[in-house]
Short mmCIF file of C-alpha atoms and ligand atoms in Angstrom, two decimals:
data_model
loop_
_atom_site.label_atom_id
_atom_site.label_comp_id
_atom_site.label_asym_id
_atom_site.label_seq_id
_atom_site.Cartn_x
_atom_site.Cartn_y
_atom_site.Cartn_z
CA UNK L 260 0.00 0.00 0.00
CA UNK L 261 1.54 3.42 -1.06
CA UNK L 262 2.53 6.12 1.94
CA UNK L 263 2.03 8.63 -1.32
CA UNK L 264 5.05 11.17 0.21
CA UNK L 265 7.60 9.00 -1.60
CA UNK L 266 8.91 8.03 2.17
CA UNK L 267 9.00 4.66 3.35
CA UNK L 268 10.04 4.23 6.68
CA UNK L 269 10.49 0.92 8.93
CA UNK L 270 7.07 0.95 11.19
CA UNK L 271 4.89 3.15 8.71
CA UNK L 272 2.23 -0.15 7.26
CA UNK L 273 -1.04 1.68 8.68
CA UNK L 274 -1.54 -2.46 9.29
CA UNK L 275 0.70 -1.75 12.48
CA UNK L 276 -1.19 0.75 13.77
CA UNK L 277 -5.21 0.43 13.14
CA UNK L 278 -7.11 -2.77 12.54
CA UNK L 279 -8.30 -4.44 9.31
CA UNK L 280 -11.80 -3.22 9.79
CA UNK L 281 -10.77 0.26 10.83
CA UNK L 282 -8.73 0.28 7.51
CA UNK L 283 -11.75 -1.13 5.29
CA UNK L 284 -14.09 1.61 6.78
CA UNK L 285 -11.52 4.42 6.37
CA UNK L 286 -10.44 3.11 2.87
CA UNK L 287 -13.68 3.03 1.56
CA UNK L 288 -14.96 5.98 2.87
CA UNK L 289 -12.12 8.23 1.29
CA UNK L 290 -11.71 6.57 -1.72
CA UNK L 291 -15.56 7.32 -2.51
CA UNK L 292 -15.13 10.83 -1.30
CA UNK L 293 -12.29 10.99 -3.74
CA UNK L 294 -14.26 9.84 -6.39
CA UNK L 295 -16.96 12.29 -5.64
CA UNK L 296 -14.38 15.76 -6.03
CA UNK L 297 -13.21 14.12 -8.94
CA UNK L 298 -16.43 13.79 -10.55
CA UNK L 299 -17.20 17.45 -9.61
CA UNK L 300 -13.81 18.89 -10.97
CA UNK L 301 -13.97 16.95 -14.11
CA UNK L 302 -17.44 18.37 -14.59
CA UNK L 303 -16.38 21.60 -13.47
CA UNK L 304 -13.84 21.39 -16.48
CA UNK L 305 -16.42 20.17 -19.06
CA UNK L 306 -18.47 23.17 -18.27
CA UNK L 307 -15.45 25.09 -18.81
CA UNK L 308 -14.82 23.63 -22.56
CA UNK L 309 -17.83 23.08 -23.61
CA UNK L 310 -18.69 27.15 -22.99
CA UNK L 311 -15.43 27.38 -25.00
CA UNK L 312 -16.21 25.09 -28.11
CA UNK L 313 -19.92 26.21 -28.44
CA UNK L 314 -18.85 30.08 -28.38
CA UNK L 315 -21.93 30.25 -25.08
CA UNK L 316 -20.01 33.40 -23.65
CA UNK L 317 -20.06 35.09 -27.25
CA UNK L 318 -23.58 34.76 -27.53
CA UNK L 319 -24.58 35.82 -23.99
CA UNK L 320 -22.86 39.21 -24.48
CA UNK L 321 -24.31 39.98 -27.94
CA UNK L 322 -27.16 42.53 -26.34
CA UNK L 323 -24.09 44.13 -24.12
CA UNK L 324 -22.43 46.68 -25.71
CA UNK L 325 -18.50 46.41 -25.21
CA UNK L 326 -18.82 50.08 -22.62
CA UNK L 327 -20.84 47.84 -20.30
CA UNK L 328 -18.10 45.23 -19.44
CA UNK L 329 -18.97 45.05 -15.99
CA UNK L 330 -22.32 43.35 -16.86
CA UNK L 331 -20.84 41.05 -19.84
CA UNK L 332 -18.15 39.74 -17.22
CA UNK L 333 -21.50 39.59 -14.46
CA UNK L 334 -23.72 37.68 -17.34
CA UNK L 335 -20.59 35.49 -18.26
CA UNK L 336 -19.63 33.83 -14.89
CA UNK L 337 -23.54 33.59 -13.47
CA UNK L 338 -23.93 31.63 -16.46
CA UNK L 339 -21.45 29.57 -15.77
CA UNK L 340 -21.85 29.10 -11.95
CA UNK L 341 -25.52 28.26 -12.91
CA UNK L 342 -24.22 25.56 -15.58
CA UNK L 343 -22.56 24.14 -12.39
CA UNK L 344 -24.93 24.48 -10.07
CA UNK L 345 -26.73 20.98 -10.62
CA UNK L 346 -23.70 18.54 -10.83
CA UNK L 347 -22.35 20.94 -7.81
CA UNK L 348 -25.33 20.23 -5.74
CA UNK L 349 -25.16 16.63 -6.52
CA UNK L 350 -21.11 16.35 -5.16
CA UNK L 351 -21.95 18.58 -2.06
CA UNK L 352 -24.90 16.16 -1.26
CA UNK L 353 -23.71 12.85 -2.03
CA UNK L 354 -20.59 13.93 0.36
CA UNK L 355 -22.27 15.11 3.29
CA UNK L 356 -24.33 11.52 2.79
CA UNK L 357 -20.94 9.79 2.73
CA UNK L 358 -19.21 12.33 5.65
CA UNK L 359 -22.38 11.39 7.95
CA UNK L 360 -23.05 7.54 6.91
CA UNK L 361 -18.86 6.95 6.97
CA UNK L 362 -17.43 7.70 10.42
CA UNK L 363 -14.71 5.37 11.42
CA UNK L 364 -15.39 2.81 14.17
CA UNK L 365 -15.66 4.45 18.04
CA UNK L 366 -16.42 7.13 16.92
CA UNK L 367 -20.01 9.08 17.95
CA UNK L 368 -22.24 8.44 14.84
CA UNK L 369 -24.25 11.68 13.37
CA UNK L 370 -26.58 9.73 12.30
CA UNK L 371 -28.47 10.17 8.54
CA UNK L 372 -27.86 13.78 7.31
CA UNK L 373 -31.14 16.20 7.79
CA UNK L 374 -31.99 18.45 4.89
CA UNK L 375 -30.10 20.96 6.20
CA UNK L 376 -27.00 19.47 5.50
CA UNK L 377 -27.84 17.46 1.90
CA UNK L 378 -29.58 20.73 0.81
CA UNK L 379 -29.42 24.11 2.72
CA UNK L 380 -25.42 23.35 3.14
CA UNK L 381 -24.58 22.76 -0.58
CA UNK L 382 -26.79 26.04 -1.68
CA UNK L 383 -25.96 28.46 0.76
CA UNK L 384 -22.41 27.78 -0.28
CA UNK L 385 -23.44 28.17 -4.08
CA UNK L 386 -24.62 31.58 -3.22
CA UNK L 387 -21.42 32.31 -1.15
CA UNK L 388 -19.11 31.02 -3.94
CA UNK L 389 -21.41 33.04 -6.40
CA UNK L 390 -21.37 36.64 -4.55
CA UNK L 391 -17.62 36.26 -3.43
CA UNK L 392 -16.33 35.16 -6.67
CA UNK L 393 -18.19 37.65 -8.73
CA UNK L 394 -16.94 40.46 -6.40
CA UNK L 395 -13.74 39.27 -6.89
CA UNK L 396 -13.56 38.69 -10.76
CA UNK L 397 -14.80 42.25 -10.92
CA UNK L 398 -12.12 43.61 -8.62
CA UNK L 399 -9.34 41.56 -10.48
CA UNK L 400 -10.69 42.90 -14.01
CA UNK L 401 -10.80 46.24 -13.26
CA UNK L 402 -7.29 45.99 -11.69
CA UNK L 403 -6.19 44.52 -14.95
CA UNK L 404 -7.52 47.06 -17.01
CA UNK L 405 -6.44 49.97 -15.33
CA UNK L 406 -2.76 48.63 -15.02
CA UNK L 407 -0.40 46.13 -16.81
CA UNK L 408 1.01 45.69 -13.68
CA UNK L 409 -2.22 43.74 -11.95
CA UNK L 410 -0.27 41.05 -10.84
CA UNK L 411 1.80 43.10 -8.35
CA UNK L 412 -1.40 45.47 -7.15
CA UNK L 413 -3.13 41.86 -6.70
CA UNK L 414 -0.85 40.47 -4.64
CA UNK L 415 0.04 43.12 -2.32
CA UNK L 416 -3.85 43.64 -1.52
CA UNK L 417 -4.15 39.65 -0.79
CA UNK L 418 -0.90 40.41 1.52
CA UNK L 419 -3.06 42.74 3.20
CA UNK L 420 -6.13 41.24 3.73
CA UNK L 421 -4.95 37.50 4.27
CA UNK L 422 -2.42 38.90 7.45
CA UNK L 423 -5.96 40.85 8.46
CA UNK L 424 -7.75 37.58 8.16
CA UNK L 425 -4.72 35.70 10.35
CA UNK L 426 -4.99 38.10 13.20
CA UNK L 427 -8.69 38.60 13.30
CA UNK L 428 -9.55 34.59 12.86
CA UNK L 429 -9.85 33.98 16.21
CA UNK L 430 -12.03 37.05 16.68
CA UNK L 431 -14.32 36.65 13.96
CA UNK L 432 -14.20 33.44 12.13
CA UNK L 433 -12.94 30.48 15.66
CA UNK L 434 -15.81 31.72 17.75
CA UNK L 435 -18.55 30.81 14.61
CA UNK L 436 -16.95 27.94 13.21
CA UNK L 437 -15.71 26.03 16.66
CA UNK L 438 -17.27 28.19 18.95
CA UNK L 439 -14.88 29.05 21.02
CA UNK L 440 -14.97 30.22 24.68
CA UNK L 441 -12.10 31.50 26.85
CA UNK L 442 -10.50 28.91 29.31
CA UNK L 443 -10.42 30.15 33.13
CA UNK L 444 -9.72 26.55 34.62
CA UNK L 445 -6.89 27.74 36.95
CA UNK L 446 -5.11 24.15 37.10
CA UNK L 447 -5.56 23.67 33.49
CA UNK L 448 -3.86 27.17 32.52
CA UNK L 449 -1.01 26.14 35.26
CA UNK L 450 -0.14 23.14 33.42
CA UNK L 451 -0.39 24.53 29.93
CA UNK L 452 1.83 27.86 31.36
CA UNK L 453 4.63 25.15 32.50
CA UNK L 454 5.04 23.53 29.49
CA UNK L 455 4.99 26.90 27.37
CA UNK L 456 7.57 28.01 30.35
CA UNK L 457 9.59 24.43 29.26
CA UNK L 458 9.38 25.48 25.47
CA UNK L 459 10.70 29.04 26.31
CA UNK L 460 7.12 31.13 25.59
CA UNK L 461 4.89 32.73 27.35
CA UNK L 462 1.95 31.60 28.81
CA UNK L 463 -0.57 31.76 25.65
CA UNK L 464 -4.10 32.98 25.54
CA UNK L 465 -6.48 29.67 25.61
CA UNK L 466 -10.00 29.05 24.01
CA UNK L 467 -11.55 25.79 24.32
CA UNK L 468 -14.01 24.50 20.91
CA UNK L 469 -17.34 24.05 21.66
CA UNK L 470 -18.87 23.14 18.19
CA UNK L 471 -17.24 19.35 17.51
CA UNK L 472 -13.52 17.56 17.16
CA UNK L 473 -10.77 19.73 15.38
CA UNK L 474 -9.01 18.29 12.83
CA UNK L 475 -6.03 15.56 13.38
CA UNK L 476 -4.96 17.04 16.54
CA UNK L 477 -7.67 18.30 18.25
CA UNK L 478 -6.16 21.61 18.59
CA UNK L 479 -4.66 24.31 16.26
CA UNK L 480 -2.73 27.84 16.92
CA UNK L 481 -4.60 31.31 15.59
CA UNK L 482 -3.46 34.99 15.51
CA UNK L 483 -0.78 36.19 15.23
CA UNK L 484 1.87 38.64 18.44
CA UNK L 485 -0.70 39.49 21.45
CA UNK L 486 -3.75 38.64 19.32
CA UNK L 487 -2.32 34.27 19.31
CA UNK L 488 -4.67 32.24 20.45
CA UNK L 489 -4.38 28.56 21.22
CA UNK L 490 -7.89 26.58 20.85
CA UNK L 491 -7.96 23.50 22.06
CA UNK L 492 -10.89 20.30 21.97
CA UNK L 493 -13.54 21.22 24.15
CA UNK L 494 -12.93 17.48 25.43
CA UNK L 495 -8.89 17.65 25.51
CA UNK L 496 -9.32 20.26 27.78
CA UNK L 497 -11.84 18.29 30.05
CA UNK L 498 -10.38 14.99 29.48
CA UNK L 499 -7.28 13.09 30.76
CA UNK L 500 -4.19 15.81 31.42
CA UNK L 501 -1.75 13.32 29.58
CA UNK L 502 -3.68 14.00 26.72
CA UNK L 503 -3.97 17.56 27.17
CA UNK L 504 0.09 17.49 27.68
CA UNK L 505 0.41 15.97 24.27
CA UNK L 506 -2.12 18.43 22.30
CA UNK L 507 -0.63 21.11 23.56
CA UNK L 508 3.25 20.16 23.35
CA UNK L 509 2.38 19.97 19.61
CA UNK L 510 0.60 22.83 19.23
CA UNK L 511 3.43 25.03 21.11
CA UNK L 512 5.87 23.22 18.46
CA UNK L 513 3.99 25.18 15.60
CA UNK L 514 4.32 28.34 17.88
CA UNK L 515 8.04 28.21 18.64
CA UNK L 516 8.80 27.34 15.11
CA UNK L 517 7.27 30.20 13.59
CA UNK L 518 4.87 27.95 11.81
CA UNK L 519 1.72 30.06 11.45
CA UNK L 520 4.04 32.68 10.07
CA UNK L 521 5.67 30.10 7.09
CA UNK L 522 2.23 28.87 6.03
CA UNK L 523 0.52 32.29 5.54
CA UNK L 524 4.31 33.28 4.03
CA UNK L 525 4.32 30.45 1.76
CA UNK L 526 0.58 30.91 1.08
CA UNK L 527 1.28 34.17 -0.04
CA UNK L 528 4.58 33.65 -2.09
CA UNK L 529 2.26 30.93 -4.01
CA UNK L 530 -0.59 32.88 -4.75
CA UNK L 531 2.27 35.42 -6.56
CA UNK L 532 3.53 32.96 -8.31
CA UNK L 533 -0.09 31.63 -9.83
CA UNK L 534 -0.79 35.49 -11.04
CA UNK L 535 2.95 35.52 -12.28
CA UNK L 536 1.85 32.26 -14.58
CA UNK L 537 -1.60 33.68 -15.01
CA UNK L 538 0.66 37.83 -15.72
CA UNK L 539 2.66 35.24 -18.39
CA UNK L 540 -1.02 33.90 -19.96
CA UNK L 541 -2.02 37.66 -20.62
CA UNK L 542 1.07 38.66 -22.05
CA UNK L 543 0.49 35.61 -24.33
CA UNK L 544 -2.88 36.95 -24.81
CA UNK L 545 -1.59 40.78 -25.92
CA UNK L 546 1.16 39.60 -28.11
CA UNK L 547 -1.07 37.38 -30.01
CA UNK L 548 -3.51 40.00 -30.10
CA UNK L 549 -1.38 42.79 -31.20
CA UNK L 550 -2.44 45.01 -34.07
CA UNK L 551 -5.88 43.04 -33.80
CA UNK L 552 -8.59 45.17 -32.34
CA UNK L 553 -9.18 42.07 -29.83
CA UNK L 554 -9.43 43.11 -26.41
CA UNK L 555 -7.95 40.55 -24.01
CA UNK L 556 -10.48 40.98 -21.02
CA UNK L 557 -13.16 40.31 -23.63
CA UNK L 558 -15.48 37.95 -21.18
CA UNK L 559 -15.35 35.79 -23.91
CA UNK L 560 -12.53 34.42 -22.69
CA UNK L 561 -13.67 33.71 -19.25
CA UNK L 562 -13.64 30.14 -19.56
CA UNK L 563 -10.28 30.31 -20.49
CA UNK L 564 -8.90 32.62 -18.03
CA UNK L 565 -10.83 29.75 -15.58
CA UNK L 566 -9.23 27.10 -16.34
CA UNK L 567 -5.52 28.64 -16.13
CA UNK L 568 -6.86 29.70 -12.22
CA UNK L 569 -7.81 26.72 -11.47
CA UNK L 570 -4.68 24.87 -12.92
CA UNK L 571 -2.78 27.07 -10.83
CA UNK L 572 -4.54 26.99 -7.94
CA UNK L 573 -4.38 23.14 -8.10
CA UNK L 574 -0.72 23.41 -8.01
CA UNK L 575 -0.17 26.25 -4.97
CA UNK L 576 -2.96 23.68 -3.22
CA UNK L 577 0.02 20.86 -3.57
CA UNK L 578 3.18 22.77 -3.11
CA UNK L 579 1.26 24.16 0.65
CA UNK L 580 0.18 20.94 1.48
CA UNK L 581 3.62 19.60 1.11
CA UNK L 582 4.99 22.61 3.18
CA UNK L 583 1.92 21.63 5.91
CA UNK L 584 3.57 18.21 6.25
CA UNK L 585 6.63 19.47 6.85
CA UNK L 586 5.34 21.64 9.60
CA UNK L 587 3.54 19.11 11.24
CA UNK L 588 6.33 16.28 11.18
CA UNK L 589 8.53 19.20 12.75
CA UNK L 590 6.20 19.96 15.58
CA UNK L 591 5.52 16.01 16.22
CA UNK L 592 9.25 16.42 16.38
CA UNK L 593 9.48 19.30 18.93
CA UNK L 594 6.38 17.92 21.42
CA UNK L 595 8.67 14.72 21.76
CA UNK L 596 11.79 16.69 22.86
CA UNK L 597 9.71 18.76 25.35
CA UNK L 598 7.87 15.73 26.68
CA UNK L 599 10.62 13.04 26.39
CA UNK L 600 9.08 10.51 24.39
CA UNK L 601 6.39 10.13 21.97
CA UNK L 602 4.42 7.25 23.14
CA UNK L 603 1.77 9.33 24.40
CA UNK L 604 1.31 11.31 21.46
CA UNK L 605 1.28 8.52 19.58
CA UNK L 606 -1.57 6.88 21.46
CA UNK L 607 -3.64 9.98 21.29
CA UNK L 608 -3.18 10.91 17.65
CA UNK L 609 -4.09 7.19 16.92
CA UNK L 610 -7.48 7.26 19.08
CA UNK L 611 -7.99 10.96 17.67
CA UNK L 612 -7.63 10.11 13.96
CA UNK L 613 -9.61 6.67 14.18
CA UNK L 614 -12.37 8.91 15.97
CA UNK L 615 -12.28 11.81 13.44
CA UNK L 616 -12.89 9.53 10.48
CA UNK L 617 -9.19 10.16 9.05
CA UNK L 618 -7.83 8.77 6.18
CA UNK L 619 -5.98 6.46 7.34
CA UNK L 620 -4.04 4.49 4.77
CA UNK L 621 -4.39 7.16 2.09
CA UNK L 622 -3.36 6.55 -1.46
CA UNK L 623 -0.22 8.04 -3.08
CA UNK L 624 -2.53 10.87 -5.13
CA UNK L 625 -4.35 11.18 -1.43
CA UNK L 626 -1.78 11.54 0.95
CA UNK L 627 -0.06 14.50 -1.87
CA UNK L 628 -3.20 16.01 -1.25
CA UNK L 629 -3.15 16.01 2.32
CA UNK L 630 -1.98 18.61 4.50
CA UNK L 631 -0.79 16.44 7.57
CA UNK L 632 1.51 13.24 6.53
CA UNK L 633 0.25 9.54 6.16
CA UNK L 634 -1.47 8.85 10.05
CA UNK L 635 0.97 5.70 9.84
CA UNK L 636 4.18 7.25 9.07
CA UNK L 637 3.16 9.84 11.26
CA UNK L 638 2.79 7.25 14.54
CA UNK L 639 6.16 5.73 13.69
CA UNK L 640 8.08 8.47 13.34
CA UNK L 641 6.81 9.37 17.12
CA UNK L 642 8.41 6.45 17.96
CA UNK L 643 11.45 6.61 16.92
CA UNK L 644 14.31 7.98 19.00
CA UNK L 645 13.46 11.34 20.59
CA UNK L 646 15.35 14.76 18.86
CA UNK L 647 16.10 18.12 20.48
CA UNK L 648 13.22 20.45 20.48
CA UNK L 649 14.82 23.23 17.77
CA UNK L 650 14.33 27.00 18.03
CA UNK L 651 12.64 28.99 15.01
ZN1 ZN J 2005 -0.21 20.30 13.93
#
């Protein structure tokens, strides 16, 4: 069975760490959610092309006179959000069936999804995808036809607004999405304040998560200076203190080592380098054009400009999910050298994963995809001898 990182380490079978019907019920569940975003991207794409070979954008503009472009780039992408909308529906359903009906063994079951989740879910985030995106196209086009350089402009405002996003998260987005409430549990704070005292930081800010499991950890690290946060499990916090030792000795690794900082660093250097690729498409674009009077924005070309985004965002999504890995196998690293050994860490990360539905023996394409490494390889590289916890 492939790891998919191209490392093969002694220990890292996922038959060594979870049992065969643990592995059948995580193996099927993510191979048919795999099949279902691959359905929806491929059909994403033919509604790209088939826009393209039928000339549908050039006939939707027709009654738009070229002044108006606002509304021909408006009429152009609704048209083809609402050519998606059915096979989009379809994907966002059939997963949340899958999500609810696929939970690994000891794990709570949800139960069958309501109609909330099979229907409201997949169309509220239609309309989100639908307002945001449009807002954004229009932004991006009028960027690009007031300057040549739009690719600079563009990237300096997502600088902007994405560090804005990092320090308010925990403000804003942590107390909707996990809600989040402040932990005042003196004993718990004193034990969390040593170990940040062992790792050589101060004693963080905690919020404990409400709403439902976090991730592969149960934990994560938000904010950025005096607005960090660290929000932790609602049930970490209440549960065992071994466990909470663990959570947190991992989750003060991605503090020490600067990794909140890296990831929105590297998030940003490869958004710039998808507009340089997309800068490179335009200037394609012009010199081809040149002489003609063919204007390169023409929404005509929508499609087109689509399917070089999302090319390039598939990319950045695989270069940061690479750099994610990295990040994680370094904190795993760190939380052994503060707490001595990993045996703990393994244990809970193995109970967590199984619980959270993980995918735990993911294929090669899978575990590329994913932005914390192979739960297998993971486990056995806990055990194997500790290292120094390393400064940032
Ligand atoms: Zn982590």
């Amino acid at each position: 069975m492939g790891l998919g990182t191209g490392r093969r380490m002694p220990g890292a079978d996922p038959e060594r760490w979870f049992g065969a019907s643990q592995l059948a019920q995580a193996s099927a569940l993510h191979r048919s959610l795999a099949q279902v975003r691959t359905c929806r991207a491929l059909a994403d794409a033919a509604v790209l092309v088939l826009f393209l070979a039928l000339g549908l954008a050039e006939h939707l503009v027709r009654p738009y006179p070229q002044a108006l472009w606002t509304d021909r780039v408006l009429v152009v992408f609704v048209a083809l959000e609402a050519a998606a909308l059915p096979h989009r529906l379809l994907a966002g359903a059939r997963e949340q069936w899958l999500l609810a009906d696929g939970v690994a063994e000891g794990a709570e079951r949800t139960g069958e999804p309501g109609l909330g989740r099979l229907v409201v879910g997949p169309i509220a985030s239609a309309v989100v995808r639908l307002v945001l995106g449009g807002l954004l196209l229009l932004c991006i086009s009028a960027v690009a036809r007031a300057t040549p350089w739009w690719p600079v402009v563009v990237s300096v405002v997502l600088a902007v607004v994405s560090m804005a996003a990092a320090v308010l998260y925990p403000f804003v987005v942590a107390p909707v999405v996990d809600r989040v409430v402040r932990v005042n549990d003196p004993e718990v704070l004193a034990r969390i304040g040593e170990l940040a005292r062992r790792a050589g930081l101060g004693c963080p800010t905690v919020l404990a998560a409400v709403g439902g499991p976090i991730g592969d950890e149960g934990a994560y690290v938000a904010g950025f200076g005096r607005a960090r946060r660290l929000v932790i499990a609602a049930d970490v916090v209440r549960g065992p203190t071994a466990d909470l030792d663990v959570v947190v000795a991992h989750e003060l690794g991605h503090w020490k080592l600067g990794h909140h900082r890296r990831a929105t660093t590297a998030w940003l250097a490869a958004a710039a380098a998808a507009l340089a690729f997309l800068a490179l498409a335009d200037l394609l674009v012009r010199t081809l054009a040149a002489g003609g009077d063919f204007d390169r924005l023409d929404p005509r070309l929508l499609p087109l400009w689509m399917v070089l985004a999302v090319g390039a965002g598939a990319v950045s999504h695989l270069v940061l999910c690479a750099v994610s890995r990295s990040h994680e196998r370094d904190a795993d690293a760190f939380a052994v050298g503060l707490l001595g050994d990993g045996r703990h860490l393994a244990a809970h990360l193995r109970r967590v994963m199984v619980q959270a539905g993980s995918d735990l023996a993911p294929s090669r394409w899978r575990a590329l995809s994913r932005d914390h490494p192979p739960p297998a390889e993971r486990l056995a590289d806990l055990l194997a001898p500790p290292k120094e916890p390393r400064d940032a």
